[in-house]
Short mmCIF file of C-alpha atoms and ligand atoms in Angstrom, two decimals:
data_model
loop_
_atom_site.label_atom_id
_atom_site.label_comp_id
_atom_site.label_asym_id
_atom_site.label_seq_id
_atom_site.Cartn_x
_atom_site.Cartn_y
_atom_site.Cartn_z
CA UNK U 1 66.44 85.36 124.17
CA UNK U 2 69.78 84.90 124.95
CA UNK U 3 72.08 87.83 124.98
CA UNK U 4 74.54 88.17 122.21
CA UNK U 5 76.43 91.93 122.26
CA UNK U 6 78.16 91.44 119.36
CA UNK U 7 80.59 94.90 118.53
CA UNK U 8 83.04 95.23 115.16
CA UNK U 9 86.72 95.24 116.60
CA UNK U 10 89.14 95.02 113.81
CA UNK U 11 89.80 93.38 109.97
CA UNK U 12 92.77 91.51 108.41
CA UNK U 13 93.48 90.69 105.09
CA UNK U 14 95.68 87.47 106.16
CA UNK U 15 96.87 85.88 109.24
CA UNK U 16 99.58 87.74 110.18
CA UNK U 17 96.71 90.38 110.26
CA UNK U 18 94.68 89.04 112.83
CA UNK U 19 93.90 90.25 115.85
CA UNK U 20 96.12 88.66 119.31
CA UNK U 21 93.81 88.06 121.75
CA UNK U 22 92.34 85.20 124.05
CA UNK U 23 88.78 85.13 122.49
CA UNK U 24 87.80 81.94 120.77
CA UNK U 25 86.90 82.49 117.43
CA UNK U 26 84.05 80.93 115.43
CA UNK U 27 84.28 81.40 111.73
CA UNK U 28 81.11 82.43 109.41
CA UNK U 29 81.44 81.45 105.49
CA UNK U 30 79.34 81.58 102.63
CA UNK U 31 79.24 82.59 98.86
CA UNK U 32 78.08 85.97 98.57
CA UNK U 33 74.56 87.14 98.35
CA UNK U 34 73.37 83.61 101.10
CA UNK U 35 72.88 86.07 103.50
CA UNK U 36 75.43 86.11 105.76
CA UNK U 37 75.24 89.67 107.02
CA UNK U 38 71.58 89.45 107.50
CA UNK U 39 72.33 86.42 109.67
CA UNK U 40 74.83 88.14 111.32
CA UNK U 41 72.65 90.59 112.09
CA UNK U 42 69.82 88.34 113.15
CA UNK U 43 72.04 86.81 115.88
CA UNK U 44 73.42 89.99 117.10
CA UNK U 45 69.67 91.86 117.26
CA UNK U 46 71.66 94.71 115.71
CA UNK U 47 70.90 96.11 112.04
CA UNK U 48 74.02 97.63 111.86
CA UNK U 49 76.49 95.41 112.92
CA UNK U 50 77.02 93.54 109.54
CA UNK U 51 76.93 96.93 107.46
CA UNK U 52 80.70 97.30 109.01
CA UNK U 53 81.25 93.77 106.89
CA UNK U 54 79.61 95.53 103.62
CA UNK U 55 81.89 98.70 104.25
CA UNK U 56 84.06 99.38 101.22
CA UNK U 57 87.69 97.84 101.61
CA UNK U 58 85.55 95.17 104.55
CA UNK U 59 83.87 93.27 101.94
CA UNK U 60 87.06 91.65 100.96
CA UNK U 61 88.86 91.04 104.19
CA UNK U 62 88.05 88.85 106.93
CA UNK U 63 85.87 91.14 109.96
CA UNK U 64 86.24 90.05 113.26
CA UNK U 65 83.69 90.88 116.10
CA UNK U 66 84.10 90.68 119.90
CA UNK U 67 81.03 88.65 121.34
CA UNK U 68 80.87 89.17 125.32
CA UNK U 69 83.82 88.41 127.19
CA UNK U 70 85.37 84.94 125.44
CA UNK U 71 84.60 84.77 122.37
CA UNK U 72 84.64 86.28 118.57
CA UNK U 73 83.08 85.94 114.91
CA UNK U 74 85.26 85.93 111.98
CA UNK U 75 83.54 87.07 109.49
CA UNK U 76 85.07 85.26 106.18
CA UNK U 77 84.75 87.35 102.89
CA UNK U 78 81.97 86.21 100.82
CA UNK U 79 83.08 83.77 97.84
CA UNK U 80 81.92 83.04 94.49
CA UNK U 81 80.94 86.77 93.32
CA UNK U 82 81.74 86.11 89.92
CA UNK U 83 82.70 89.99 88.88
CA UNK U 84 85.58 90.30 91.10
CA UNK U 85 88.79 90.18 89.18
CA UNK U 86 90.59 86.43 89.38
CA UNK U 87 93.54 87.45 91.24
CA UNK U 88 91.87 89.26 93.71
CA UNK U 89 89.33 85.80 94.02
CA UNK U 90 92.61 83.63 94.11
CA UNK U 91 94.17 86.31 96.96
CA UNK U 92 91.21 86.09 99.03
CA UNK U 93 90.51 82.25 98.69
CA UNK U 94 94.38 81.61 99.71
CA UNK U 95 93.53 83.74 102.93
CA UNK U 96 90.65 81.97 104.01
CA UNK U 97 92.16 78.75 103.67
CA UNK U 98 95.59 79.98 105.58
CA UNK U 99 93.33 80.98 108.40
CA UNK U 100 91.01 78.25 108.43
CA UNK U 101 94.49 75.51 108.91
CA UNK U 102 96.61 77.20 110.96
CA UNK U 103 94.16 80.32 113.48
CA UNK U 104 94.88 79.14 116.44
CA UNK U 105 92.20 80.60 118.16
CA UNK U 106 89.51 79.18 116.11
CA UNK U 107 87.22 76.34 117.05
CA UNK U 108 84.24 76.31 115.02
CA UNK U 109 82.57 77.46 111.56
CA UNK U 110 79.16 78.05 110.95
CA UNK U 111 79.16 77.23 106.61
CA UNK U 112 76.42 78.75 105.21
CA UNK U 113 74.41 77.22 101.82
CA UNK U 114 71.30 78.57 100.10
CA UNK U 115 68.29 76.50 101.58
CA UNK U 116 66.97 76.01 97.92
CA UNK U 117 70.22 75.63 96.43
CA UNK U 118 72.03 73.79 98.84
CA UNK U 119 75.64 73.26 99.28
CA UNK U 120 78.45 73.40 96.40
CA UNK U 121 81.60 72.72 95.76
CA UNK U 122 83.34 75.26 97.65
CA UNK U 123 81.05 74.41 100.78
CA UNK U 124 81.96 71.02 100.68
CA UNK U 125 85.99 72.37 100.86
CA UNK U 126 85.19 74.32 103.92
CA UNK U 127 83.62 71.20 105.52
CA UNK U 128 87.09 69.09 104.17
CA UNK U 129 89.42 71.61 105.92
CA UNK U 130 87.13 71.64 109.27
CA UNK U 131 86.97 67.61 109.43
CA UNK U 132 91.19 67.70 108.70
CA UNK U 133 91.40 70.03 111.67
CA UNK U 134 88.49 68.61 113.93
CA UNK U 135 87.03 72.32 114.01
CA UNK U 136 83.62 72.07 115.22
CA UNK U 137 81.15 72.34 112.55
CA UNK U 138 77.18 74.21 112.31
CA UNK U 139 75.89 74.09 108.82
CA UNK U 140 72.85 76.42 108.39
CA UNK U 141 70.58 76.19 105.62
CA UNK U 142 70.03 80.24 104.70
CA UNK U 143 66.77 81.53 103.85
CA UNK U 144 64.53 79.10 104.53
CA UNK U 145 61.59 81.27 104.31
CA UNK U 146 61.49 80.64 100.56
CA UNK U 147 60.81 77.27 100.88
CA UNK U 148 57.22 75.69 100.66
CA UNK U 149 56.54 73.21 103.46
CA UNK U 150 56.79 69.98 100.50
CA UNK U 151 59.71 71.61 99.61
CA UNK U 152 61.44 71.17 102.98
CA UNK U 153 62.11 67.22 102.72
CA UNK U 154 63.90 67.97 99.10
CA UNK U 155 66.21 70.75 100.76
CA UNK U 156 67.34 68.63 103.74
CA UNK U 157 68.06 65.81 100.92
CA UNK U 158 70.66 68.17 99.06
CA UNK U 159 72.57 69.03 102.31
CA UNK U 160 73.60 64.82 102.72
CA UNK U 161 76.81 65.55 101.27
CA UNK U 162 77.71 67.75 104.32
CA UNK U 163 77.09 64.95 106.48
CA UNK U 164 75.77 66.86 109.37
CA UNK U 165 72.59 68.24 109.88
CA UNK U 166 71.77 71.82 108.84
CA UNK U 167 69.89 74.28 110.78
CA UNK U 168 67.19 75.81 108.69
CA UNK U 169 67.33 79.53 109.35
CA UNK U 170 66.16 82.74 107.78
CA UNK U 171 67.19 86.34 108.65
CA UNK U 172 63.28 87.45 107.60
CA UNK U 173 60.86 85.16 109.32
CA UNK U 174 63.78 84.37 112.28
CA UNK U 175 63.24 80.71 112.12
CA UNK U 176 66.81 79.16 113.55
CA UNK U 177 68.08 82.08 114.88
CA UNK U 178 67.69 81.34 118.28
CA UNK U 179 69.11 77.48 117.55
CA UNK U 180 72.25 79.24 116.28
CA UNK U 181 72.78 81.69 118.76
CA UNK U 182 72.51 79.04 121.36
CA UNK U 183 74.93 76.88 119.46
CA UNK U 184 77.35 79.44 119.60
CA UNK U 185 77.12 80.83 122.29
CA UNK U 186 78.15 77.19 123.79
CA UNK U 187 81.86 77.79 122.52
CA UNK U 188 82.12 80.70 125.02
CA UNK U 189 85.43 79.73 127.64
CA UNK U 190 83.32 78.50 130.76
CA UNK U 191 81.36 76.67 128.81
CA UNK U 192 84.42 74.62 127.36
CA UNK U 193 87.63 73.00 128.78
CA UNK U 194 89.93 75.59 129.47
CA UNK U 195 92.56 75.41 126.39
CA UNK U 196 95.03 77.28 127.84
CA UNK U 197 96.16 79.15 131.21
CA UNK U 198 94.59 82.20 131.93
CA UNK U 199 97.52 85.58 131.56
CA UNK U 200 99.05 83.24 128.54
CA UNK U 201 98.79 86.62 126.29
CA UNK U 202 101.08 88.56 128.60
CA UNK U 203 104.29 89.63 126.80
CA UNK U 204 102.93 89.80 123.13
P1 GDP K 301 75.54 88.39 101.96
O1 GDP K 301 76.09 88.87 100.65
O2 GDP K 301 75.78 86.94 102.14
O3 GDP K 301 75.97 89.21 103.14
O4 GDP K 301 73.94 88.51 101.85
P2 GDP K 301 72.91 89.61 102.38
O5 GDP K 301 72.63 89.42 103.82
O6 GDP K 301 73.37 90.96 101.95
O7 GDP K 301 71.60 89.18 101.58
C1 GDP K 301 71.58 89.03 100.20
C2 GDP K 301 70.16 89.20 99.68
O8 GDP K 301 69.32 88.17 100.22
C3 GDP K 301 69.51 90.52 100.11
O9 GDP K 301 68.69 90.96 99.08
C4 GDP K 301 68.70 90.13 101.34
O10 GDP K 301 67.59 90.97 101.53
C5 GDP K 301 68.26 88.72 101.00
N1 GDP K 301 68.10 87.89 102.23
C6 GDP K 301 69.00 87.74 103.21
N2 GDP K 301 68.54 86.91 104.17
C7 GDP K 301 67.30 86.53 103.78
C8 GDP K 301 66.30 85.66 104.35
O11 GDP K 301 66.45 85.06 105.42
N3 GDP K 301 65.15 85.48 103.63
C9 GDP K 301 64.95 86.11 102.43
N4 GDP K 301 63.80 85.86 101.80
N5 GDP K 301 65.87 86.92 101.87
C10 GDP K 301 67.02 87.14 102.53
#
């Protein structure tokens, strides 16, 4: 297994928020309730590490955590919970989107969609706004342990529309979880061009 010490290091509720640092950033999104902190989780090898997402006053701003020496998650607030109060929806969709154009820092997200339901609307918007700004892109199809085997070819079917191929993954049986540890892992610095010079942080 490869190692992934993942630890919670701060949360912003916009981009002026966010934390100044080197670390490349890789975003995670998904509606609520796909599974995203039992992902999270999963990669890390650490039950607690997502509870610090589900903290009261976390669950609605974007968690960021330090992953080795290079590089970070940002954990996106879960969209699409349909008792949270409009404004507060609106508020927290207009942050994600500000951060998703114009983080420096970030390079990837990892969009997660409901194996059996596949993606949506709002999915297909994240995928939009990564294609615009050439942000790498890992789609992972959540939960795949509730899926039959003849139900497999039916769920890779509804993720087309992303036009990239998901990896199937589940938190439960661990299926993936290795495949998307690995593929993130690949963003850390030495493993990519330098983007900038090293000591460029000094003075901020
Ligand atoms: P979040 O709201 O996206 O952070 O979702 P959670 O990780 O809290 O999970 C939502 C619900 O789905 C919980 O009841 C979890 O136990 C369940 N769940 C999460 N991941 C899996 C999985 O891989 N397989 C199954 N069968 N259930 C899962």
């Amino acid at each position: 297994m490869m190692r992934f010490s993942a630890r919670f290091a701060t949360s912003a509720l916009a981009l002026g928020e966010c934390p100044r640092w080197d670390r490349i950033e890789i975003a995670i999104a998904g509606r609520s309730n796909v599974g995203k902190s039992s992902l999270l989780n999963a990669l890390a090898g650490a039950p607690n590490l997502a509870r610090t997402s589900k903290t009261p006053g976390r669950t609605r701003t974007l968690n960021f955590f330090e992953v080795g020496e290079s590089l970070a998650l940002a954990d996106l607030p879960g969209y699409g919970y349909a008792k949270m109060p409009q404004a507060e929806a609106k508020r927290i969709g207009a942050a994600m989107r500000e951060y998703l154009a114009r983080r420096e820092n970030l390079a990837a997200i990892v969009i997660l969609a409901d194996a059996r339901r596949g993606p949506g609307e709002e999915e297909l918007e994240l995928a939009a706004i990564a294609r615009r700004r050439g942000l790498e892109m890992i789609v992972a199809a959540t939960k795949c342990d509730k899926l039959k085997r003849s139900e497999r070819a039916a769920a890779h079917k509804r993720f087309a529309p992303m036009r990239i191929e998901p990896v199937f993954c589940s938190a439960t049986s661990g299926e993936g979880v290795e495949e998307l540890r690995r593929r993130i892992l690949a963003f850390r610095r030495d493993e990519v061009a330098p983007r900038r010079v090293q000591g460029a942080r000094d003075g901020r």
